[in-house]
CSV table of C-alpha atoms and ligand atoms in Angstrom, one decimal:
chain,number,residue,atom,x,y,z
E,1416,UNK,CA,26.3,9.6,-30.0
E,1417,UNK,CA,27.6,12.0,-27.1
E,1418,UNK,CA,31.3,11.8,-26.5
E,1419,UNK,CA,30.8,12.7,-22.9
E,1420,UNK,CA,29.0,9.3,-22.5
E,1421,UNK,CA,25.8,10.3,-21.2
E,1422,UNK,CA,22.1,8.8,-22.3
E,1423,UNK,CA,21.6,11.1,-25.0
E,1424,UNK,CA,18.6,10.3,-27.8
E,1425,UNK,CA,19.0,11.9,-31.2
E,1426,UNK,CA,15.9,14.7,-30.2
E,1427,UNK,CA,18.7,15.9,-27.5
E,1428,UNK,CA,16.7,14.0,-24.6
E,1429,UNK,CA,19.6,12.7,-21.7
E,1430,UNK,CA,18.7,9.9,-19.7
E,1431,UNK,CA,19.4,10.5,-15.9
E,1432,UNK,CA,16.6,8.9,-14.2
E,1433,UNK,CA,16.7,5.0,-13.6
E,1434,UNK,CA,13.7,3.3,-13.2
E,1435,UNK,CA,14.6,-0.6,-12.1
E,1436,UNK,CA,12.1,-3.4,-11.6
E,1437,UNK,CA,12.9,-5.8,-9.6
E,1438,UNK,CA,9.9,-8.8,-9.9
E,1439,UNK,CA,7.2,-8.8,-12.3
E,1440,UNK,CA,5.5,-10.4,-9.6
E,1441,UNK,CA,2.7,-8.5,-7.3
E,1442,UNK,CA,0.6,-9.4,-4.1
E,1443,UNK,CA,-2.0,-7.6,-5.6
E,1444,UNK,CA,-4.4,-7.4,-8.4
E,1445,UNK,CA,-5.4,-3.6,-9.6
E,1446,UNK,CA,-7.7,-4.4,-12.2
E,1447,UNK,CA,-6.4,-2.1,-14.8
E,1448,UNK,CA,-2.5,-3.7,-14.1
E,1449,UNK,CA,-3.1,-7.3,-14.1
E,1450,UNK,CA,-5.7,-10.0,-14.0
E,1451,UNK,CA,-7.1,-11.6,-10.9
E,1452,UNK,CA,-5.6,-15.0,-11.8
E,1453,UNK,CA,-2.4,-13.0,-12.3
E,1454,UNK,CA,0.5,-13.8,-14.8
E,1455,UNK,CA,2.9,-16.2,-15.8
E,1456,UNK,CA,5.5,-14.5,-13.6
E,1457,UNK,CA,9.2,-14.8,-15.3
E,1458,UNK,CA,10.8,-17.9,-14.5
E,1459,UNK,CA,13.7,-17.1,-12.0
E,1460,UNK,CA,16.8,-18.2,-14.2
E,1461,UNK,CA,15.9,-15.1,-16.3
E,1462,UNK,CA,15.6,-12.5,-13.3
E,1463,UNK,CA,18.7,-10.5,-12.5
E,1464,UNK,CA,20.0,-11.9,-9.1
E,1465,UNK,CA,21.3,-9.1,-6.3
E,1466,UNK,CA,24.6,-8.5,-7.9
E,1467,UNK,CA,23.8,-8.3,-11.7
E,1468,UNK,CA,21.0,-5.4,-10.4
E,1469,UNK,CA,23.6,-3.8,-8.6
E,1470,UNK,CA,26.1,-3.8,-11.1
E,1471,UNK,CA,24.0,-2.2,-13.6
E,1472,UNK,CA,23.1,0.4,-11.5
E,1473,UNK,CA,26.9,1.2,-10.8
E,1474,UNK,CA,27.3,1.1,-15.0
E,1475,UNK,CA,24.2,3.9,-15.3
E,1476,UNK,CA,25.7,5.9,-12.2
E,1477,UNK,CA,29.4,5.6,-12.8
E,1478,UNK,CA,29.6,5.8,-16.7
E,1479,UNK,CA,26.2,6.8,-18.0
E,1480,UNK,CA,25.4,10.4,-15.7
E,1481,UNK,CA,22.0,8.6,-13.7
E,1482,UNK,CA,21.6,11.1,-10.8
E,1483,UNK,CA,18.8,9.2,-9.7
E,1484,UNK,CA,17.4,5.4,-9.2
E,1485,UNK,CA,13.5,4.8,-8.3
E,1486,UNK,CA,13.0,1.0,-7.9
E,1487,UNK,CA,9.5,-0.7,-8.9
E,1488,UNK,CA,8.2,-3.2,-10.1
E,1489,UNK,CA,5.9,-5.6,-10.4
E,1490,UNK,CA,5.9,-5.0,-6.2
E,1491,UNK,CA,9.3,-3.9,-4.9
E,1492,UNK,CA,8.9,-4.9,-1.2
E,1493,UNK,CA,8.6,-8.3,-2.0
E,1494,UNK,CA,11.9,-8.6,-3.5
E,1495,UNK,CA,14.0,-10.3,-0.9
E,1496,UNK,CA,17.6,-8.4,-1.7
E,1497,UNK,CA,15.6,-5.0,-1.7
E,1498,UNK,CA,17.3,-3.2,1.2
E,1499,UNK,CA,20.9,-4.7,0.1
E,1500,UNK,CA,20.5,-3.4,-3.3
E,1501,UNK,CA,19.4,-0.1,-1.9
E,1502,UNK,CA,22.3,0.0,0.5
E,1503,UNK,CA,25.0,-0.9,-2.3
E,1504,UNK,CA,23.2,2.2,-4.5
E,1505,UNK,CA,23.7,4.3,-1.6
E,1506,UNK,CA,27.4,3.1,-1.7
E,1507,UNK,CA,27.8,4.6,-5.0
E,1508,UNK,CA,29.9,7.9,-5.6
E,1509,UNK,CA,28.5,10.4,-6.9
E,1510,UNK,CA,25.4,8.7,-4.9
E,1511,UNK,CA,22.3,8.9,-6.7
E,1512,UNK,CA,19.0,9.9,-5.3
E,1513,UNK,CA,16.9,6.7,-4.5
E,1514,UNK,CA,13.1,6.2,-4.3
E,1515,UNK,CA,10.6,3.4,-4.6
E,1516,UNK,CA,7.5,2.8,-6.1
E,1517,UNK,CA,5.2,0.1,-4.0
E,1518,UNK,CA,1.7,-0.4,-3.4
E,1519,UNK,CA,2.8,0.2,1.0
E,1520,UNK,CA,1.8,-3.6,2.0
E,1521,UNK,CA,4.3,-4.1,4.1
E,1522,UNK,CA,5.7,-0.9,4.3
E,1523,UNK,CA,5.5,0.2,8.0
E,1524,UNK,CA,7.3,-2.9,8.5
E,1525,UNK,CA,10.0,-1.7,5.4
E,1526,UNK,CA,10.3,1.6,6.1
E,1527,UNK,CA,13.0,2.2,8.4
E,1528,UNK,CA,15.2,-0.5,7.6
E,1529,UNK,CA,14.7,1.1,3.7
E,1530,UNK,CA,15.5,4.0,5.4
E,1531,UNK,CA,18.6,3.1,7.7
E,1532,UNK,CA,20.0,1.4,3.9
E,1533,UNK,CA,20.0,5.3,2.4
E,1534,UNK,CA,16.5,5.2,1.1
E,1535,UNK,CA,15.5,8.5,0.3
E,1536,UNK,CA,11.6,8.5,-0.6
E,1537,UNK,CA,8.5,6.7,-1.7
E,1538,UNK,CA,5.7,6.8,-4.0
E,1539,UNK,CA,2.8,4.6,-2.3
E,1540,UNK,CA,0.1,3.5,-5.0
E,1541,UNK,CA,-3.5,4.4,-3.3
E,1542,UNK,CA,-6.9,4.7,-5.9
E,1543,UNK,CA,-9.1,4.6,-2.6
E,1544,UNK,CA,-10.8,5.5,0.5
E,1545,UNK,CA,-12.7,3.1,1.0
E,1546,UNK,CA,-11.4,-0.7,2.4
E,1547,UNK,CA,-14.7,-2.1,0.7
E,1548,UNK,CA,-13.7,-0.3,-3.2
E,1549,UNK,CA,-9.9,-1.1,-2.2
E,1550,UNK,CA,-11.1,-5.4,-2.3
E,1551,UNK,CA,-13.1,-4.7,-5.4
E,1552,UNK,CA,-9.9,-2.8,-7.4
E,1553,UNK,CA,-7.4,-5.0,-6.3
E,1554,UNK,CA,-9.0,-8.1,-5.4
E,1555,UNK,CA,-7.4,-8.2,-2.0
E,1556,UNK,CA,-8.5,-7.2,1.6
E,1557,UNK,CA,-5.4,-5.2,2.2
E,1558,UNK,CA,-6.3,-1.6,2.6
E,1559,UNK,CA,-5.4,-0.6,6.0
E,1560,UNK,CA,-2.0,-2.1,5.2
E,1561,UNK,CA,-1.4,0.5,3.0
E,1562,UNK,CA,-2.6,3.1,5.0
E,1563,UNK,CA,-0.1,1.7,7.6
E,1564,UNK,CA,2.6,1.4,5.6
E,1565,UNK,CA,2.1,5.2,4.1
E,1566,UNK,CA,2.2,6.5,8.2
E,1567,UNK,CA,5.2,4.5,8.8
E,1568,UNK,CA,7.2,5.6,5.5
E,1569,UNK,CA,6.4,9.3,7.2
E,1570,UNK,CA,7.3,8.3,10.2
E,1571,UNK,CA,10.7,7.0,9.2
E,1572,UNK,CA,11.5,10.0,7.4
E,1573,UNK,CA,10.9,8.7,3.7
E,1574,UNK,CA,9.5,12.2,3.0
E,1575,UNK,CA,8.3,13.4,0.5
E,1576,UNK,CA,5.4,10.8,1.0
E,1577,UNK,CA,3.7,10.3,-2.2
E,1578,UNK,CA,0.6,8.7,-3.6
E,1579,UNK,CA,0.1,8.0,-6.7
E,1580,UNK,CA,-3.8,7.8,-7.8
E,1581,UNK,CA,-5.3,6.3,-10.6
E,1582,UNK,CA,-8.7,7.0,-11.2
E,1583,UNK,CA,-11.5,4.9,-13.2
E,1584,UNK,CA,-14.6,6.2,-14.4
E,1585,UNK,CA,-17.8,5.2,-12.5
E,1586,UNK,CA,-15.4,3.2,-10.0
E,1587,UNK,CA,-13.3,5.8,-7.9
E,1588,UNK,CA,-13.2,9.3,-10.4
E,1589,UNK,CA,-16.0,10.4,-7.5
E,1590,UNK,CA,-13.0,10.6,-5.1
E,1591,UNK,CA,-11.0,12.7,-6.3
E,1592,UNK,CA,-11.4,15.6,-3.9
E,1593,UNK,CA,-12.0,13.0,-0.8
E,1594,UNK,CA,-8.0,11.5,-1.9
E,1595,UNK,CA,-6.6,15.4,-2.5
E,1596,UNK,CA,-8.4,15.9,1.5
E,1597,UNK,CA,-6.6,12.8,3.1
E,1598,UNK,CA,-3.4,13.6,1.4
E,1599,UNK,CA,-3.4,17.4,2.5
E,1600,UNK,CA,-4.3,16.0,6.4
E,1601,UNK,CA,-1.9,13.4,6.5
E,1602,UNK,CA,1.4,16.0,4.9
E,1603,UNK,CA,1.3,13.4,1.6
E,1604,UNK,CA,1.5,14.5,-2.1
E,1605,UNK,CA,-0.6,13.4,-4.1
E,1606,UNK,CA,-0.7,12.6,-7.7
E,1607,UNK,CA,-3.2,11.7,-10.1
E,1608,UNK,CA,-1.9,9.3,-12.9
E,1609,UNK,CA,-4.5,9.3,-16.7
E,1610,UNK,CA,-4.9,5.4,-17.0
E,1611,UNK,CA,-2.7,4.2,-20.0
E,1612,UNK,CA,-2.9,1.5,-22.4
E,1613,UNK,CA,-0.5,-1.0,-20.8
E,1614,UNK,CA,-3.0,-3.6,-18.8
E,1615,UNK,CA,-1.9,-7.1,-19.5
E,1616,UNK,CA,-5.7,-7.4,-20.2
E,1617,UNK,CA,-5.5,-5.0,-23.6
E,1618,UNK,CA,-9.1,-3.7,-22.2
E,1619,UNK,CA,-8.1,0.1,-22.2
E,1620,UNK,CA,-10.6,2.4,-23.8
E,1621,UNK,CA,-9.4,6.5,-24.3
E,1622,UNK,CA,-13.1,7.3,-24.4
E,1623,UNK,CA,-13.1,5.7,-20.6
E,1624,UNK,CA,-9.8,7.0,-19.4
E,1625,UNK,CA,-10.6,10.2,-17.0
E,1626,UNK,CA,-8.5,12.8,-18.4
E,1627,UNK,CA,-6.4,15.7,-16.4
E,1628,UNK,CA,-9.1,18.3,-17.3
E,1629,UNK,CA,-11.5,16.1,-15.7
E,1630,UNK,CA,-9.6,15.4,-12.7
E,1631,UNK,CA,-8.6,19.1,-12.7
E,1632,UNK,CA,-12.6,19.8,-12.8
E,1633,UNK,CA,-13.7,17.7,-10.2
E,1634,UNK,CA,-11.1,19.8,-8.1
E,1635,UNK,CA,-12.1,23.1,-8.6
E,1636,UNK,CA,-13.3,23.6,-5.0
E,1637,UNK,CA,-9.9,23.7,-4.1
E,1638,UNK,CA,-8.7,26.7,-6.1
E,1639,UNK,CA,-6.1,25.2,-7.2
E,1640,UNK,CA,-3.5,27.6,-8.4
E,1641,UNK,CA,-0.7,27.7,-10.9
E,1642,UNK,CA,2.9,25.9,-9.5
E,1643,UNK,CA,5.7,28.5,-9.9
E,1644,UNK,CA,8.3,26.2,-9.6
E,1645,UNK,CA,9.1,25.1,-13.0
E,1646,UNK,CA,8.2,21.5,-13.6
E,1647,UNK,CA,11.5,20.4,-15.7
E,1648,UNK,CA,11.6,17.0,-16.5
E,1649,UNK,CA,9.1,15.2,-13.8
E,1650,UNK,CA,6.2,13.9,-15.7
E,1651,UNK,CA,3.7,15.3,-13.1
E,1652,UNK,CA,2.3,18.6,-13.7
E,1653,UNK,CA,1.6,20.7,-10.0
E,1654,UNK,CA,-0.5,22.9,-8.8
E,1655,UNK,CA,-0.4,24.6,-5.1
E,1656,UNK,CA,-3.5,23.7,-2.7
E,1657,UNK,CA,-4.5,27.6,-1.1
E,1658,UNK,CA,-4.8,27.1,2.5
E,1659,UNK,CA,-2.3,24.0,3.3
E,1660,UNK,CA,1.3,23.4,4.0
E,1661,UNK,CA,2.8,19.9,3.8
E,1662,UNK,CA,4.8,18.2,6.2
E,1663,UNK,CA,7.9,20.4,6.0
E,1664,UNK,CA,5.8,23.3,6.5
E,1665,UNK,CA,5.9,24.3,2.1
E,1666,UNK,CA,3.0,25.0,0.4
E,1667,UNK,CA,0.6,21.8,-0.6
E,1668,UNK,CA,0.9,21.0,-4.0
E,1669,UNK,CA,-1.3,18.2,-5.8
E,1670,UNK,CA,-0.1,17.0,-9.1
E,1671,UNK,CA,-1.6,15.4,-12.3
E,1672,UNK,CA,0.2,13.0,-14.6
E,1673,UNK,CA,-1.8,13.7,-17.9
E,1674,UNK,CA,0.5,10.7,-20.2
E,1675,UNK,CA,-2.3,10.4,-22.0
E,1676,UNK,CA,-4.0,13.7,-22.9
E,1677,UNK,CA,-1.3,15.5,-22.1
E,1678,UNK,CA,2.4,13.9,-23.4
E,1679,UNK,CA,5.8,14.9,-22.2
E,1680,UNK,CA,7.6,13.0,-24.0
E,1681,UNK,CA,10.3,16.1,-25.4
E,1682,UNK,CA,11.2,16.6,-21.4
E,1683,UNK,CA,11.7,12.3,-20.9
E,1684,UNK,CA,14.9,11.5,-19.1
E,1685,UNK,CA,13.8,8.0,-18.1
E,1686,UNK,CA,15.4,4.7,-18.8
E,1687,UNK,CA,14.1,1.7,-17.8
E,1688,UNK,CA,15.5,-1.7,-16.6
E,1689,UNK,CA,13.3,-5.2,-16.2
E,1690,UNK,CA,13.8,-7.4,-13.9
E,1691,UNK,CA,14.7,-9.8,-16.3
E,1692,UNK,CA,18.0,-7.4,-17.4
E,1693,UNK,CA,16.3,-5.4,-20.6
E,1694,UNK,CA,16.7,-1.8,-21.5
E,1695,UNK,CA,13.7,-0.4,-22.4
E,1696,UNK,CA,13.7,3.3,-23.6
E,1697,UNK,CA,9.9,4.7,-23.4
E,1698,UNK,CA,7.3,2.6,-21.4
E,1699,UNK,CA,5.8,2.4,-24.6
E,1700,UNK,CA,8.8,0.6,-26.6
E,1701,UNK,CA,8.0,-2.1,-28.3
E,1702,UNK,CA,11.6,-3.3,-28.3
E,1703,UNK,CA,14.0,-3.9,-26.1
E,1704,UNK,CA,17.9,-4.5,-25.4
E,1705,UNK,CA,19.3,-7.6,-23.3
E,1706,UNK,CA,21.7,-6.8,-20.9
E,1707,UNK,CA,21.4,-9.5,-19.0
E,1708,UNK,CA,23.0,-11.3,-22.1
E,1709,UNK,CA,25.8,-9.5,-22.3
E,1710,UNK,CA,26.7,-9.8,-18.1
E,1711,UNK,CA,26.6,-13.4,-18.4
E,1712,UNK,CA,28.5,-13.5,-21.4
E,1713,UNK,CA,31.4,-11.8,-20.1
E,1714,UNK,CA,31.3,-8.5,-21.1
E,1715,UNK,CA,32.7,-5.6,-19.4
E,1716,UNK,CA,31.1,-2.9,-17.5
E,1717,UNK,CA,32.5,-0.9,-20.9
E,1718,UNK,CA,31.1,-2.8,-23.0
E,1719,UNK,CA,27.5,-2.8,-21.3
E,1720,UNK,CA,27.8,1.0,-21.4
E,1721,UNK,CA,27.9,0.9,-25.2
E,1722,UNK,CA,25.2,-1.3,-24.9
E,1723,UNK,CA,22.9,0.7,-22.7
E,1724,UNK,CA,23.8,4.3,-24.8
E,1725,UNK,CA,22.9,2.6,-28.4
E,1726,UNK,CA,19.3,1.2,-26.5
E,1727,UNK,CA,18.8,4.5,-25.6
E,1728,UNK,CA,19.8,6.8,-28.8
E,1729,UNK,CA,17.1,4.3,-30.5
E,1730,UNK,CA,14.7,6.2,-28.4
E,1731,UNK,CA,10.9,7.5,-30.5
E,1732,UNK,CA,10.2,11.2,-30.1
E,1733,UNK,CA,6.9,10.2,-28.2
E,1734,UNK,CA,4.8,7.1,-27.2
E,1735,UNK,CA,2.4,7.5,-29.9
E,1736,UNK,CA,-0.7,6.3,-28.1
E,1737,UNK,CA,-2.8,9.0,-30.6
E,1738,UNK,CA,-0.6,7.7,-33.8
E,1739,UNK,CA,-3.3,5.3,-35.8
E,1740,UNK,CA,-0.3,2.4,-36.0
E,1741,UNK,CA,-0.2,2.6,-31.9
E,1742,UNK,CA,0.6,-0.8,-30.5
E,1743,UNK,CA,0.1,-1.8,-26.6
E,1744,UNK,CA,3.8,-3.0,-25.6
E,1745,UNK,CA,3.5,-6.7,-25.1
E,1746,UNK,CA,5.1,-6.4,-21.4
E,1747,UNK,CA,2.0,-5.5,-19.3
E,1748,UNK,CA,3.2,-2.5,-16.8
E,1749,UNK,CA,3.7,-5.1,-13.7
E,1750,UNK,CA,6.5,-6.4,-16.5
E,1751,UNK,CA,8.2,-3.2,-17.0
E,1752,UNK,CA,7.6,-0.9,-13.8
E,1753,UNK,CA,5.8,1.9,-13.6
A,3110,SAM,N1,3.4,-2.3,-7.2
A,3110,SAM,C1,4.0,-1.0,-7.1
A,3110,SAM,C2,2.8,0.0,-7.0
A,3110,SAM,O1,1.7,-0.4,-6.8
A,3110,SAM,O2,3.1,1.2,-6.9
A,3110,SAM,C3,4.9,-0.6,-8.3
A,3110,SAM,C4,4.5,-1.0,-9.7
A,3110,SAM,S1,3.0,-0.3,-10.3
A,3110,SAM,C5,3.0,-0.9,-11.9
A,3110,SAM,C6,3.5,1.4,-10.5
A,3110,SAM,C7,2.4,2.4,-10.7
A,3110,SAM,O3,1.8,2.2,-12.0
A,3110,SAM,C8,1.2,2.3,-9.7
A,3110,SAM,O4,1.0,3.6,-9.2
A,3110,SAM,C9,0.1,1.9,-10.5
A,3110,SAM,O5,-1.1,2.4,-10.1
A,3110,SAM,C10,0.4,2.4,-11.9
A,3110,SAM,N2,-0.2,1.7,-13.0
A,3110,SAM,C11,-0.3,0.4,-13.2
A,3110,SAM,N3,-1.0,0.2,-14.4
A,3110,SAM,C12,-1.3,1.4,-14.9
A,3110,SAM,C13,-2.0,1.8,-16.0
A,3110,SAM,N4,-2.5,1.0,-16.9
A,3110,SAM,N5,-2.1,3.2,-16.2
A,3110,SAM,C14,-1.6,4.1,-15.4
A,3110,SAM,N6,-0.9,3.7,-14.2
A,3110,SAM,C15,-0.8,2.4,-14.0
């Protein structure tokens, strides 16, 4: 391992980007997430409370190097201690950047106080248009919620605003260029996720999935053109929209997160923490490390540390959704946090 104390993996990947869950549970039901009956949601007893979250985001930022904390979940808004654990992250020297990853129902309600707590942006989960398709995906009549809660996170300065699309075939691929059109309107950014293999439901099929090059097709009116900012580690490949600015007056830029048909894995510098306290060091691990174990047990922020770095030099080269032994994790996404 490193002896500066970072994340490091043994392919000379470092870890500086903290993705926390903080509930399994969700108030809605995307159909390729979660059934419409939902889960057995994690009994609370095994959920970190305020303070054990907290803590472990001052052991990634204080001793392990993370520059930056996106919360998730499950849904993140409907975590009661939300703005308090974003306010004691903001406390934190040298203070990481924060984000959040929510579907927006409740947002416009959120966003300020999120804001006013040192929140600096959010990613708002949108597959639709339409309020009819929005019921039918997600098996709840809450569309225009989102679209409020995406024009109050603007308005309350969460900005960059943006979406995160996942597209179906046959259900919502036809929107494509409809979503990219809202998003360039409203000043959002907009980026299109492949559909991966982690539905609690295990009814992912890659011959279904619409792939980048298809979404980059179905977007060729646009002329999209190459990004020349480089893309480092962010998982979403961009492109510049000719024509429009977004809302701080920079060129538009759509993005496509091709996980599936288009890995990068060798750029990853995510870790991942459940809500119930486990390390996990790919979305795609199929094992995990318990730190919740070791904070009720007494150990010290030291020893956690140790813990945390041996999770993460344990870390695959790649997912391996094309390897022939691929497994689906057992934790469905709403489990781990997207
Ligand atoms: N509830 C929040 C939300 O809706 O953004 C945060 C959690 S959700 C699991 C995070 C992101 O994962 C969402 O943008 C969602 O669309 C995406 N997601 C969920 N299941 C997925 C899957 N099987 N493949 C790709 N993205 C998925």
């Amino acid at each position: 391992m490193r002896a500066d104390g970072v994340l490091a993996d043994r392919f000379g990947r470092v870890a500086t980007d903290l993705r926390v869950s903080l509930t399994d549970r969700c108030n809605l039901r995307c159909t390729y997430c979660m059934p419409e009956e939902g889960l057995a949601w994690m009994p609370r007893e095994q959920q970190l409370t305020d303070d054990e979250v907290v803590r472990l985001i001052r052991v990634a930022v204080e001793r392990l190097g993370v520059t930056e904390v996106r919360f998730t979940g499950g849904e993140p808004l409907i975590r009661r201690g939300l703005v308090t654990i974003v306010a004691a992250a903001a406390a934190l020297e040298p203070r990481p950047k924060l984000s959040i990853t929510t579907n927006g129902i409740g947002l416009e309600r959120m966003a300020q106080p999120l804001r006013d707590a040192g929140l600096d942006r959010v990613n708002v989960s949108l597959d639709t248009l339409s309020a009819s398709r929005f019921q039918q995906l997600t098996h709840r009549d809450r569309h225009a919620d989102v679209l409020k809660g995406l024009a109050g996170a603007a308005s309350a300065g969460l900005t960059p605003v943006k979406i995160n699309t996942v597209l179906m075939r046959g259900i919502n691929d036809d929107e494509a260029p409809a979503l990219l059109q809202f998003a360039l309107d409203h000043g959002y950014e907009l980026r299109f996720i492949e559909q991966m293999p982690l539905d609690a439901q295990h009814k992912w099929d890659r011959h279904e999935m619409v792939t980048a090059a298809a979404i980059l097709t179905s977007l060729e009116r646009y002329g999209l053109l190459p990004d020349p900012v480089s893309r480092g580690t962010a998982p979403a490949e961009t492109w510049l929209v000719p024509g429009y600015v977004d809302a701080a007056g920079q060129p538009a830029r759509v993005g496509v997160i091709g996980s599936v048909t288009r890995p990068f894995c060798g750029d990853c510098d995510r870790t991942r923490l459940t809500a119930d306290g486990q390390v996990r060091n790919c979305l795609f691990a199929t094992g995990e490390s318990d730190l919740r174990g070791l904070l009720r047990s007494g150990a010290s922020d030291d020893e956690v540390a140790d813990a945390w770095r041996a999770a993460m030099w344990g870390k695959k080269a790649g997912h391996g959704i094309d390897d022939p032994t691929f497994l689906q994790p057992a934790r469905p996404m709403s489990a781990i946090g997207g």
